[in-house]
């Protein structure tokens, strides 16, 4: 224990070496390291008679459908695990599992999230497992939501064509005709405010940018497009601003409630008739039915109000696919299940009963559970409205691979504008800039339109 | 009266000096106990390295990376490249991220004093109360700490939502229309949850310190003619100072870590943004935006701010203490 203290020079030399090593460390380890899914899909060999187990993550309560599959397919057992809805934790879970290399075999992913999952190589190339042959079983535009660079990446599940849910009894009481245009919609809101005793026609939900996107979609705006390798963001167009101005007037004139929709407070307003209309998607039927059972028989569905009388423009809100995540060991079996769960008539009926949306399978509507007069909607064949709405959707709409982040910032800005007296239209410019920034931060080429 | 109190103080000081004198005669310790101490410390050091230093180092490393895209539209395979300090400058350019710091600082400036005052008042009151009742009440005040933050937030959340909350209903009936989840109020609604959760916990730390005060001091004070109030202000509070400093540091760190409460309240109101607190911002960046490199940079910035603030607070109160002793 008699070592002399190290000389100053040797300390300096050691220090320089260590800093040098530290400096090269990122470069060394970063080289060749890939971003995204830690594991790639590879078909595992199975012996005859071996039972394959699949894990399926979804937030739609589809247990009955899965039970049916397990009864009828003894060789492939599917375990359904309920995950938090979309951005409320579901995607976080999926992304974490992809990075960690332990993803489920199948997961519910909304169409607008697919480009984001592509960016982390999170989806199995299903063309390699014969998915192209299934194409004809699905509605073309929904199928195309999952095709990237000519390769099939996911099996479509359902979409959300939009319509107008309204309380027929209350409309009659207040003498309101079903609005066919947005101008009439605004007029109806004024009548409700005047005669409703504290009620409002509907709610403007700043937390729901995907709803607002659907409104702009109907107006004809297109938020994102590509030119060569560039992503062009165009959220701040005249058409989007027109939609923003309309809803801003509704808010400023106190014609609508402002607050999160599909929340406990909102459901309470729906139950008590404080809200008498909802510009909502087809899957909204299950929302109303299960959360406001006391209003049974009083609801009706009308087509989405139009910007120009006589037009027939519609839009989509939501819509999901059954994705086979990168890293599964049983892509063939997973593909079989994904196809069955979305096209088998019995499965589709069960899915419909729990509100999974508008089926992506072609030609299953006629004769399905959707194609019946519904007591909740006073015996109306309300899905006829959504059939027409579905056909009127312009399917050229595209999503950005950063939709989650874009929407999060968009929702924040909307909330701030509502509270601070800023204008909704002004937030569009900020949203456009944020989206370009998000794309750039991901290492993509992007610019404003 | 004043001289009586200062006499008590002097007595305290003498006693403390005597105690330190007693400990010193051992003189310089030999090397062997040193080695034994290190052996005992080893498990802690190992844990500290693996659960603190290593993750922190890894976060710093991650924060200096970025993805490099390839293929049409950048959707092809991506590799990791060196970003230098790009992520830090990006994080510091995001106004929402900077605002989140301002928000938690404002939160801390208001919430910490209110909570600690409440905790101290409760502790002093319980300390003077007769023993059986003190035990029951102490347990009752401490109880909220046993409720997980998420559950507490759900609970309070329901009390804030209009149409669902009986509180809002009742207040509405008497003509008040409180908007607990409104833009200007929601921060204080969250502060209320945090105070509810932690005031009892902090109270317990202070009570423990009060219990450690030797009974003779109280006797001396009583003989000197100090009442309950005087005893509390002149003896209990100064001697409970270490506990107050400790709870203060905990609260500063806790404020910067604010996460579960706003996350749970978020679906109830659009007033809580996705980057409401620095923690939420990093969480959102990592899991919603799936940009772990930027999230790492934000986390490192948060860790830096937290250490600057807590060490700053410590050195501030210790400087004051040093002057006192002299």
XYZ file of C-alpha atoms in Angstrom:
775
model
C 0.000 0.000 0.000
C 2.904 2.307 -0.693
C 2.144 3.357 -4.213
C 3.066 6.931 -5.016
C 0.244 9.142 -6.255
C -0.118 9.032 -10.046
C 1.677 11.821 -11.842
C -0.340 14.667 -13.233
C 0.653 13.663 -16.728
C -0.651 10.110 -16.425
C -3.939 11.374 -15.025
C -4.309 13.668 -17.996
C -3.469 10.847 -20.381
C -6.030 8.564 -18.738
C -8.599 11.316 -18.834
C -8.016 11.972 -22.503
C -8.290 8.259 -23.260
C -11.537 7.940 -21.350
C -13.108 10.942 -23.052
C -11.980 9.593 -26.376
C -13.547 6.241 -25.611
C -16.764 7.926 -24.480
C -16.885 10.020 -27.607
C -16.525 7.018 -29.897
C -18.929 4.891 -27.857
C -22.156 6.175 -29.435
C -20.667 6.002 -32.898
C -19.503 2.438 -32.360
C -22.681 1.053 -30.862
C -25.008 3.131 -32.977
C -23.487 1.800 -36.161
C -25.729 -0.872 -37.631
C -28.198 -0.672 -34.764
C -31.699 -0.495 -36.205
C -34.667 1.512 -34.993
C -37.962 -0.088 -34.082
C -39.131 -3.653 -33.617
C -36.562 -5.708 -31.769
C -37.688 -8.980 -33.351
C -38.784 -9.828 -36.881
C -41.572 -12.204 -37.773
C -40.468 -15.723 -38.561
C -42.766 -18.698 -39.034
C -42.078 -21.298 -36.369
C -42.230 -24.914 -37.439
C -45.206 -26.769 -35.988
C -45.662 -30.494 -35.596
C -48.949 -31.994 -36.735
C -51.415 -32.020 -33.882
C -49.570 -29.270 -32.034
C -51.784 -26.537 -30.664
C -50.714 -23.017 -31.540
C -51.393 -20.251 -29.030
C -51.962 -16.703 -30.199
C -52.297 -13.550 -28.133
C -54.691 -10.851 -29.397
C -54.805 -7.319 -27.961
C -57.951 -5.255 -28.470
C -60.157 -2.787 -26.614
C -63.381 -3.880 -28.321
C -65.045 -6.452 -26.041
C -64.830 -9.257 -28.609
C -64.496 -12.155 -26.179
C -67.596 -13.913 -27.562
C -66.160 -13.884 -31.069
C -62.861 -15.234 -29.800
C -64.687 -17.944 -27.842
C -66.459 -18.962 -31.044
C -63.121 -19.232 -32.827
C -61.635 -21.319 -30.039
C -64.643 -23.678 -30.149
C -64.475 -24.126 -33.902
C -60.686 -24.141 -34.328
C -59.175 -26.568 -31.848
C -55.724 -26.367 -33.435
C -55.274 -22.607 -32.870
C -56.109 -21.122 -29.486
C -56.512 -17.360 -29.282
C -56.187 -15.569 -25.985
C -57.848 -12.151 -26.037
C -56.364 -9.515 -23.745
C -58.205 -6.252 -23.215
C -55.909 -3.231 -23.471
C -56.582 0.456 -22.838
C -58.277 2.212 -25.714
C -55.949 3.578 -28.429
C -53.915 6.568 -27.226
C -55.049 6.084 -23.649
C -52.393 3.392 -23.284
C -53.035 0.811 -25.991
C -50.471 2.048 -28.497
C -47.984 2.827 -25.764
C -48.190 -0.843 -24.791
C -47.780 -2.012 -28.366
C -44.794 0.192 -29.098
C -43.122 -0.851 -25.858
C -43.702 -4.534 -26.626
C -42.283 -4.113 -30.121
C -39.157 -2.416 -28.788
C -38.789 -5.036 -26.077
C -39.250 -7.896 -28.537
C -42.251 -9.510 -26.850
C -45.238 -8.293 -28.879
C -48.609 -10.023 -29.018
C -49.333 -11.917 -32.232
C -52.280 -9.708 -33.139
C -53.384 -6.253 -32.089
C -56.083 -3.751 -32.937
C -54.548 -0.731 -34.664
C -56.544 2.174 -36.055
C -55.992 3.127 -39.684
C -54.494 6.489 -38.801
C -51.879 4.756 -36.649
C -50.663 2.393 -39.358
C -48.086 4.770 -40.894
C -46.652 5.305 -37.410
C -46.276 1.567 -36.938
C -44.699 1.288 -40.392
C -42.108 3.805 -39.264
C -40.874 1.441 -36.553
C -41.185 -1.620 -38.790
C -43.901 -2.834 -36.459
C -46.107 -4.688 -38.957
C -45.496 -8.086 -40.512
C -45.286 -8.183 -44.304
C -48.409 -10.265 -44.862
C -47.909 -10.527 -48.626
C -45.186 -13.018 -47.794
C -47.839 -15.221 -46.221
C -50.402 -15.074 -48.989
C -52.542 -12.166 -47.799
C -52.962 -10.748 -51.317
C -55.430 -13.523 -52.138
C -57.820 -12.226 -49.458
C -58.156 -8.812 -51.069
C -61.529 -9.412 -52.723
C -63.190 -10.147 -49.404
C -62.818 -6.521 -48.260
C -64.016 -3.026 -49.120
C -61.225 -1.720 -51.379
C -60.449 1.568 -49.595
C -60.304 -0.068 -46.207
C -58.019 -2.760 -47.606
C -55.758 -0.099 -49.081
C -55.327 1.563 -45.686
C -53.059 -1.376 -44.835
C -51.089 -1.592 -48.094
C -47.692 0.128 -48.106
C -45.331 0.021 -51.056
C -47.460 -2.711 -52.641
C -47.170 -5.059 -49.659
C -50.139 -5.969 -47.454
C -49.371 -5.023 -43.832
C -52.663 -5.516 -42.014
C -56.174 -6.933 -42.332
C -58.892 -4.273 -42.136
C -61.511 -4.667 -39.441
C -64.016 -1.843 -39.554
C -64.439 1.848 -40.279
C -66.543 4.690 -38.921
C -68.669 6.394 -41.596
C -70.252 9.435 -40.018
C -73.825 10.500 -39.530
C -75.972 12.605 -37.242
C -77.428 10.947 -34.143
C -80.304 13.019 -32.767
C -83.130 12.853 -30.232
C -86.342 12.757 -32.277
C -88.536 13.406 -29.220
C -86.637 16.536 -28.212
C -86.398 17.847 -31.768
C -90.187 17.496 -32.066
C -90.732 19.184 -28.719
C -88.631 22.172 -29.778
C -89.974 22.173 -33.361
C -86.672 21.429 -35.061
C -86.477 19.867 -38.519
C -83.650 17.422 -39.066
C -80.818 19.658 -40.339
C -79.657 18.821 -43.836
C -76.970 21.514 -44.049
C -74.503 22.950 -41.542
C -76.370 26.260 -41.687
C -79.524 24.445 -40.586
C -77.478 22.664 -37.942
C -76.409 26.015 -36.512
C -80.016 27.203 -36.650
C -81.112 24.098 -34.746
C -78.466 24.834 -32.116
C -79.889 28.336 -31.675
C -83.379 26.932 -31.179
C -82.138 24.435 -28.567
C -80.359 27.200 -26.700
C -83.484 29.355 -26.721
C -86.026 26.684 -25.807
C -84.000 23.910 -24.197
C -83.823 25.282 -20.670
C -80.071 24.949 -20.336
C -79.686 22.159 -22.864
C -77.464 22.436 -25.932
C -77.610 20.736 -29.309
C -74.259 18.992 -28.922
C -70.736 19.194 -27.551
C -67.598 20.499 -29.172
C -64.822 18.247 -27.885
C -61.376 19.883 -28.037
C -59.858 16.551 -27.020
C -60.998 14.898 -30.247
C -58.823 16.069 -33.158
C -59.665 12.896 -35.095
C -63.283 14.042 -35.048
C -62.227 17.474 -36.270
C -60.110 15.783 -38.947
C -63.243 13.976 -40.127
C -65.066 17.322 -40.343
C -62.274 18.715 -42.530
C -62.230 15.472 -44.508
C -65.902 16.013 -45.351
C -65.222 19.609 -46.361
C -62.652 18.381 -48.867
C -59.430 19.300 -47.060
C -56.522 16.854 -47.212
C -54.113 17.194 -44.300
C -51.195 15.240 -45.669
C -49.902 14.177 -49.056
C -46.624 12.999 -50.458
C -44.477 14.260 -53.288
C -41.564 12.021 -54.112
C -39.950 11.294 -50.759
C -41.398 14.378 -49.081
C -44.313 14.555 -46.692
C -46.361 17.678 -47.394
C -48.476 18.941 -44.508
C -51.545 20.996 -45.394
C -53.679 21.434 -42.274
C -53.960 25.200 -42.584
C -55.912 25.296 -45.843
C -58.922 27.542 -46.499
C -61.185 24.502 -46.316
C -59.961 23.468 -42.856
C -60.197 27.060 -41.666
C -63.800 27.213 -42.848
C -64.624 24.220 -40.645
C -62.724 25.756 -37.724
C -64.550 29.067 -38.123
C -67.915 27.305 -38.135
C -67.273 25.497 -34.845
C -65.667 28.541 -33.348
C -68.878 30.495 -33.954
C -70.851 27.669 -32.354
C -68.614 27.882 -29.286
C -68.459 31.702 -29.075
C -72.232 32.023 -29.386
C -72.594 29.466 -26.611
C -74.563 27.122 -28.873
C -72.659 24.001 -27.834
C -71.100 22.618 -24.685
C -67.309 22.525 -24.663
C -65.686 19.520 -23.046
C -64.375 16.040 -23.646
C -66.844 13.691 -25.314
C -67.365 10.051 -24.351
C -66.393 11.057 -20.810
C -68.464 10.539 -17.676
C -69.714 14.134 -17.760
C -70.665 13.821 -21.430
C -72.506 10.544 -20.932
C -74.387 12.152 -18.078
C -75.511 14.948 -20.427
C -76.567 12.361 -22.991
C -78.556 10.440 -20.379
C -80.381 13.522 -19.140
C -81.169 15.019 -22.547
C -78.849 17.987 -22.021
C -77.332 16.928 -25.321
C -79.768 16.150 -28.112
C -77.430 15.406 -31.020
C -74.059 13.893 -31.800
C -72.193 14.190 -35.070
C -70.755 10.751 -34.726
C -69.489 7.607 -36.401
C -71.342 4.367 -37.012
C -69.678 2.790 -33.972
C -71.298 5.521 -31.895
C -74.488 3.429 -31.842
C -72.936 1.080 -29.284
C -71.669 4.066 -27.272
C -75.181 5.503 -26.924
C -76.865 2.159 -26.430
C -74.619 1.007 -23.609
C -74.113 4.347 -21.843
C -77.596 5.817 -22.088
C -79.960 2.829 -22.063
C -82.686 5.033 -20.592
C -82.988 6.962 -23.864
C -83.955 3.837 -25.816
C -86.370 4.447 -28.687
C -85.824 8.210 -28.719
C -82.796 8.348 -31.006
C -82.718 8.514 -34.805
C -79.917 8.735 -37.324
C -79.759 11.227 -40.205
C -77.102 11.787 -42.873
C -74.219 14.117 -42.083
C -75.244 17.760 -42.680
C -73.784 19.147 -45.929
C -71.881 22.358 -46.655
C -73.851 22.863 -49.868
C -77.468 21.769 -50.069
C -77.900 18.711 -52.227
C -74.280 17.578 -51.882
C -73.432 14.129 -50.686
C -70.068 14.332 -48.958
C -69.206 12.139 -46.033
C -66.235 11.326 -43.834
C -64.791 8.652 -41.650
C -63.935 8.750 -37.960
C -61.867 5.937 -36.548
C -61.703 2.543 -38.108
C -59.368 -0.202 -37.102
C -57.436 -3.080 -38.507
C -56.318 -6.380 -37.060
C -52.567 -6.012 -37.273
C -50.127 -8.886 -37.101
C -47.263 -7.314 -35.233
C -43.648 -7.756 -36.206
C -42.060 -10.534 -34.196
C -44.832 -13.125 -34.102
C -43.767 -16.740 -34.463
C -47.074 -17.746 -36.056
C -47.870 -15.325 -38.883
C -49.781 -17.939 -40.911
C -52.045 -18.887 -38.022
C -52.463 -15.232 -37.035
C -53.439 -14.348 -40.591
C -56.038 -17.133 -40.607
C -57.565 -15.771 -37.412
C -57.415 -12.140 -38.592
C -59.249 -13.042 -41.796
C -61.842 -15.167 -40.026
C -62.599 -12.646 -37.286
C -63.284 -9.934 -39.845
C -65.213 -11.873 -42.506
C -66.978 -14.892 -40.980
C -70.679 -13.892 -40.922
C -71.231 -15.228 -37.430
C -68.087 -13.503 -36.152
C -69.071 -10.231 -37.816
C -72.506 -10.383 -36.184
C -70.932 -10.904 -32.784
C -68.484 -8.041 -33.408
C -71.297 -5.762 -34.456
C -73.213 -6.513 -31.274
C -70.327 -5.096 -29.231
C -69.901 -2.044 -31.470
C -66.744 -2.761 -33.442
C -67.853 -0.473 -36.237
C -68.698 -0.658 -39.888
C -67.407 -3.996 -41.250
C -64.490 -3.864 -43.636
C -65.612 -7.165 -45.131
C -67.341 -6.683 -48.479
C -70.971 -7.636 -48.738
C -71.574 -8.699 -45.149
C -73.983 -5.856 -44.415
C -77.058 -7.379 -46.086
C -78.586 -9.921 -43.761
C -76.226 -9.128 -40.888
C -77.183 -7.870 -37.440
C -76.760 -4.349 -38.817
C -79.465 -4.844 -41.424
C -82.425 -4.801 -39.047
C -84.824 -2.258 -37.608
C -83.446 -1.277 -34.237
C -85.622 -0.615 -31.166
C -82.999 1.714 -29.660
C -83.447 3.931 -32.717
C -87.239 3.658 -32.610
C -87.361 0.854 -35.136
C -85.345 2.781 -37.727
C -83.121 0.777 -40.098
C -80.494 3.297 -39.125
C -77.619 1.536 -40.808
C -79.099 2.374 -44.193
C -77.893 5.895 -43.418
C -74.376 4.656 -42.720
C -74.384 2.467 -45.842
C -74.974 5.590 -47.901
C -72.460 7.532 -45.801
C -69.829 4.846 -46.320
C -70.225 5.083 -50.117
C -69.873 8.875 -50.016
C -66.505 8.930 -48.233
C -63.667 10.344 -50.303
C -61.104 7.613 -49.811
C -58.094 9.648 -50.949
C -57.478 10.890 -47.381
C -53.997 10.003 -46.058
C -52.483 9.928 -42.575
C -49.128 11.113 -41.315
C -46.798 8.667 -39.550
C -46.776 11.031 -36.576
C -50.548 11.202 -36.110
C -50.433 10.428 -32.386
C -48.117 13.303 -31.571
C -49.828 15.645 -34.043
C -53.207 14.967 -32.488
C -51.887 15.314 -28.950
C -50.528 18.793 -29.732
C -53.606 19.664 -31.753
C -55.912 18.739 -28.875
C -53.792 20.792 -26.457
C -53.952 23.821 -28.749
C -57.716 23.452 -29.168
C -58.178 23.319 -25.415
C -56.006 26.393 -24.941
C -57.849 28.280 -27.678
C -61.205 27.456 -26.108
C -60.085 28.582 -22.665
C -57.966 31.561 -23.605
C -60.186 33.127 -26.241
C -57.840 32.295 -29.101
C -59.352 31.231 -32.386
C -59.627 27.662 -33.572
C -58.557 28.639 -37.065
C -55.362 30.149 -35.664
C -54.430 26.833 -34.070
C -54.354 25.206 -37.498
C -51.190 27.067 -38.480
C -49.535 25.937 -35.259
C -50.715 22.388 -35.804
C -49.238 22.400 -39.283
C -45.871 23.599 -37.998
C -45.906 21.056 -35.168
C -46.664 18.244 -37.587
C -43.771 19.227 -39.864
C -41.505 19.390 -36.779
C -42.676 15.981 -35.620
C -41.938 14.473 -39.019
C -38.503 16.101 -39.127
C -37.733 14.896 -35.593
C -38.407 11.381 -36.822
C -35.765 11.844 -39.482
C -38.254 12.216 -42.337
C -38.329 14.762 -45.117
C -41.240 17.105 -44.579
C -42.452 20.616 -45.348
C -45.538 22.798 -45.222
C -47.759 22.997 -48.256
C -39.706 35.766 29.494
C -37.248 36.252 26.661
C -34.296 35.439 28.868
C -35.999 32.306 30.106
C -36.340 31.002 26.569
C -32.764 31.858 25.653
C -31.610 30.055 28.797
C -33.470 26.972 27.599
C -31.800 27.339 24.240
C -28.380 27.565 25.830
C -29.041 24.462 27.815
C -29.913 22.623 24.613
C -26.709 23.742 23.006
C -24.593 22.677 25.960
C -26.174 19.271 25.956
C -25.512 18.856 22.256
C -21.883 19.880 22.677
C -21.395 17.432 25.496
C -22.747 14.633 23.346
C -20.388 15.352 20.456
C -17.454 15.526 22.861
C -18.263 12.089 24.138
C -18.085 10.622 20.663
C -14.717 12.073 19.665
C -12.288 10.490 22.199
C -11.978 7.374 19.997
C -9.618 9.388 17.807
C -8.632 8.311 14.294
C -10.149 5.029 13.249
C -7.972 2.249 11.883
C -8.277 0.964 8.269
C -9.982 -2.304 9.179
C -13.388 -0.990 10.236
C -13.220 1.105 7.090
C -13.005 -2.030 5.004
C -15.833 -3.606 6.976
C -17.936 -0.546 6.342
C -17.286 -0.826 2.626
C -18.347 -4.463 2.671
C -21.609 -3.477 4.306
C -22.047 -0.651 1.853
C -21.385 -2.846 -1.165
C -24.964 -4.057 -1.700
C -26.143 -0.473 -1.622
C -23.420 0.714 -3.967
C -24.200 -2.126 -6.375
C -27.911 -1.323 -6.314
C -27.177 2.363 -6.682
C -24.999 1.687 -9.712
C -27.459 -0.632 -11.394
C -30.694 1.185 -10.657
C -29.520 4.769 -10.707
C -26.167 5.507 -12.297
C -26.502 3.002 -15.135
C -30.014 4.031 -16.239
C -29.019 7.671 -15.978
C -25.938 7.043 -18.090
C -28.030 5.109 -20.570
C -30.547 7.959 -20.761
C -27.711 10.415 -21.436
C -26.417 8.083 -24.143
C -29.867 7.658 -25.716
C -30.413 11.401 -25.642
C -27.519 11.859 -28.055
C -28.917 9.549 -30.747
C -31.382 10.007 -33.567
C -32.942 7.775 -36.220
C -31.598 7.883 -39.755
C -34.293 6.973 -42.268
C -34.085 5.251 -45.608
C -36.374 3.993 -48.321
C -39.335 5.624 -50.067
C -40.944 8.280 -47.843
C -38.578 7.235 -45.083
C -40.668 4.177 -44.301
C -37.789 1.798 -45.035
C -35.425 0.363 -42.425
C -33.865 2.967 -40.161
C -30.577 2.985 -38.302
C -29.421 4.920 -35.272
C -27.115 7.851 -35.790
C -25.279 10.302 -33.548
C -27.253 13.466 -32.852
C -24.938 15.364 -30.529
C -26.983 17.849 -28.550
C -29.703 18.154 -31.207
C -32.316 16.519 -29.002
C -31.564 18.933 -26.161
C -31.889 21.978 -28.359
C -35.101 20.525 -29.819
C -36.517 19.927 -26.343
C -35.602 23.440 -25.217
C -37.251 24.893 -28.305
C -40.574 23.270 -27.526
C -42.630 25.909 -25.801
C -44.979 23.295 -24.352
C -42.055 21.599 -22.606
C -40.759 24.857 -21.151
C -44.261 25.821 -20.060
C -44.551 22.526 -18.220
C -41.576 23.539 -16.051
C -43.132 26.913 -15.338
C -46.348 25.121 -14.416
C -44.787 22.725 -11.904
C -42.720 25.553 -10.403
C -45.876 27.601 -9.875
C -47.507 24.468 -8.503
C -44.626 23.866 -6.094
C -44.433 27.462 -4.899
C -48.052 27.287 -3.802
C -48.601 23.638 -2.960
C -45.456 22.892 -0.933
C -45.864 25.702 1.640
C -49.580 25.001 2.041
C -48.978 21.284 2.503
C -46.041 21.689 4.895
C -47.854 24.321 6.942
C -50.815 21.982 7.221
C -48.580 19.033 8.086
C -46.717 21.054 10.720
C -49.885 22.397 12.262
C -51.353 18.910 12.428
C -48.139 17.516 13.911
C -47.975 20.214 16.602
C -51.632 19.783 17.437
C -51.305 16.011 17.717
C -48.183 16.349 19.808
C -50.031 18.308 22.468
C -53.128 16.108 22.360
C -53.727 13.336 24.897
C -52.209 10.073 23.814
C -55.076 7.785 22.904
C -56.780 10.289 20.629
C -53.497 11.320 19.095
C -52.888 7.761 17.908
C -56.286 7.410 16.292
C -56.098 10.797 14.604
C -52.526 10.243 13.452
C -53.610 7.028 11.734
C -56.607 8.772 10.192
C -54.508 11.642 8.799
C -51.950 9.199 7.475
C -54.569 7.026 5.789
C -54.727 8.937 2.456
C -51.048 8.128 1.931
C -52.052 4.465 1.771
C -54.318 5.197 -1.186
C -52.336 4.967 -4.438
C -52.062 8.250 -6.333
C -53.980 6.865 -9.289
C -56.913 5.785 -7.144
C -56.885 9.087 -5.273
C -57.006 10.945 -8.576
C -59.919 8.856 -9.854
C -61.715 9.454 -6.573
C -61.205 13.202 -6.614
C -61.803 13.278 -10.361
C -65.347 12.094 -9.801
C -65.819 14.806 -7.205
C -64.730 17.414 -9.761
C -66.816 16.353 -12.785
C -70.013 18.384 -13.118
C -73.147 16.301 -13.496
C -71.548 13.413 -11.664
C -70.109 15.072 -8.577
C -72.351 15.585 -5.555
C -70.040 18.408 -4.447
C -70.487 20.375 -7.668
C -74.224 19.645 -7.507
C -74.531 20.943 -3.963
C -72.469 24.047 -4.654
C -74.549 24.619 -7.785
C -77.712 24.519 -5.718
C -76.504 27.337 -3.472
C -75.671 29.436 -6.507
C -71.958 28.717 -6.836
C -70.781 27.241 -10.092
C -67.259 26.033 -9.445
C -65.411 24.771 -12.497
C -62.873 22.509 -10.821
C -61.621 21.224 -14.152
C -61.473 24.602 -15.917
C -58.314 25.968 -17.436
C -57.355 28.196 -14.521
C -58.505 25.886 -11.756
C -57.382 22.422 -12.688
C -53.827 22.960 -11.426
C -55.180 23.776 -7.984
C -57.582 20.865 -8.145
C -54.544 18.652 -8.692
C -52.731 20.457 -5.868
C -55.658 19.606 -3.627
C -55.279 15.909 -4.478
C -51.546 16.019 -3.761
C -52.054 17.821 -0.452
C -54.709 15.279 0.524
C -52.323 12.459 -0.304
C -49.131 13.717 1.308
C -49.972 16.102 4.150
C -50.509 13.140 6.493
C -47.299 11.502 5.414
C -45.254 14.636 6.006
C -47.048 15.124 9.300
C -45.817 11.711 10.413
C -42.194 12.601 9.628
C -42.527 15.795 11.685
C -44.300 13.972 14.519
C -41.432 11.466 14.662
C -38.976 14.313 15.002
C -41.065 15.936 17.742
C -41.164 12.646 19.630
C -37.364 12.636 19.654
C -37.212 15.909 21.585
C -36.111 15.111 25.164
C -38.853 15.646 27.756
C -36.476 17.647 29.979
C -36.607 20.497 27.509
C -40.351 20.778 27.950
C -39.956 20.615 31.707
C -37.370 23.368 31.567
C -39.627 25.455 29.396
C -42.551 24.894 31.734
C -40.441 25.917 34.713
C -39.386 28.997 32.773
C -43.075 29.760 32.376
C -43.622 28.974 28.690
C -47.173 28.128 27.634
C -48.174 25.572 25.023
C -47.984 28.157 22.254
C -44.564 29.431 23.292
C -43.261 25.884 23.598
C -44.495 25.061 20.112
C -43.011 28.139 18.476
C -39.749 28.453 20.395
C -38.839 24.846 21.102
C -40.727 22.369 18.980
C -40.477 24.164 15.649
C -36.723 24.950 15.792
C -35.975 21.389 16.876
C -38.232 19.914 14.185
C -36.200 21.765 11.594
C -34.384 18.680 10.190
C -37.748 17.027 9.531
C -39.050 20.184 7.869
C -35.971 20.355 5.640
C -36.373 16.685 4.750
C -40.062 16.989 3.879
C -39.237 20.152 1.943
C -36.700 18.345 -0.226
C -39.084 15.416 -0.723
C -41.814 17.816 -1.759
C -39.607 19.652 -4.261
C -38.651 16.367 -5.901
C -42.238 15.140 -5.728
C -43.506 18.294 -7.417
C -41.152 17.866 -10.349
C -42.218 14.239 -10.584
C -45.895 15.171 -10.836
C -47.323 12.580 -13.219
C -50.062 10.187 -12.116
C -52.537 12.854 -11.002
C -52.606 14.896 -14.231
C -52.518 11.689 -16.303
C -55.649 10.389 -14.599
C -57.435 13.764 -14.694
C -56.559 14.279 -18.378
C -59.489 12.339 -19.913
C -61.910 14.366 -17.796
C -60.920 17.747 -19.158
C -59.179 19.320 -22.097
C -57.436 21.708 -19.700
C -54.791 19.084 -18.947
C -52.534 18.955 -21.975
C -50.375 16.073 -23.107
C -47.290 17.914 -21.859
C -48.829 19.319 -18.706
C -45.811 18.416 -16.580
C -42.218 17.673 -17.696
C -42.776 14.018 -16.791
C -45.940 13.799 -18.887
C -44.121 15.469 -21.738
C -41.315 12.888 -21.690
C -43.855 10.082 -21.327
C -45.828 11.368 -24.278
C -42.685 11.754 -26.362
C -41.536 8.219 -25.530
C -44.760 6.288 -25.862
C -47.226 8.294 -27.950
C -44.766 9.894 -30.327
C -42.429 6.922 -29.961
C -39.377 9.199 -30.005
C -37.300 7.741 -27.180
C -34.251 9.861 -27.995
C -36.067 13.134 -27.468
C -37.780 11.645 -24.409
C -34.360 10.736 -23.002
C -33.157 14.306 -23.511
C -36.242 15.660 -21.764
C -35.733 13.222 -18.881
C -32.108 14.265 -18.452
C -33.110 17.932 -18.402
C -35.736 17.119 -15.779
C -33.187 15.230 -13.656
C -30.810 18.192 -13.865
C -33.465 20.689 -12.822
C -34.576 18.433 -9.962
C -31.059 18.075 -8.603
C -30.295 21.792 -8.952
C -33.490 22.694 -7.112
C -33.172 20.149 -4.307
C -29.462 20.735 -3.710
C -30.051 24.451 -4.013
C -32.746 24.245 -1.353
C -30.483 22.163 0.895
C -27.538 24.522 0.641
C -29.843 27.476 1.230
C -31.255 26.082 4.476
C -27.891 24.723 5.597
C -26.219 28.084 5.148
C -28.835 29.568 7.452
C -28.235 26.826 9.967
C -24.453 27.371 9.960
C -24.946 31.020 10.863
C -27.263 29.996 13.685
C -24.721 27.686 15.266
C -22.071 30.352 15.248
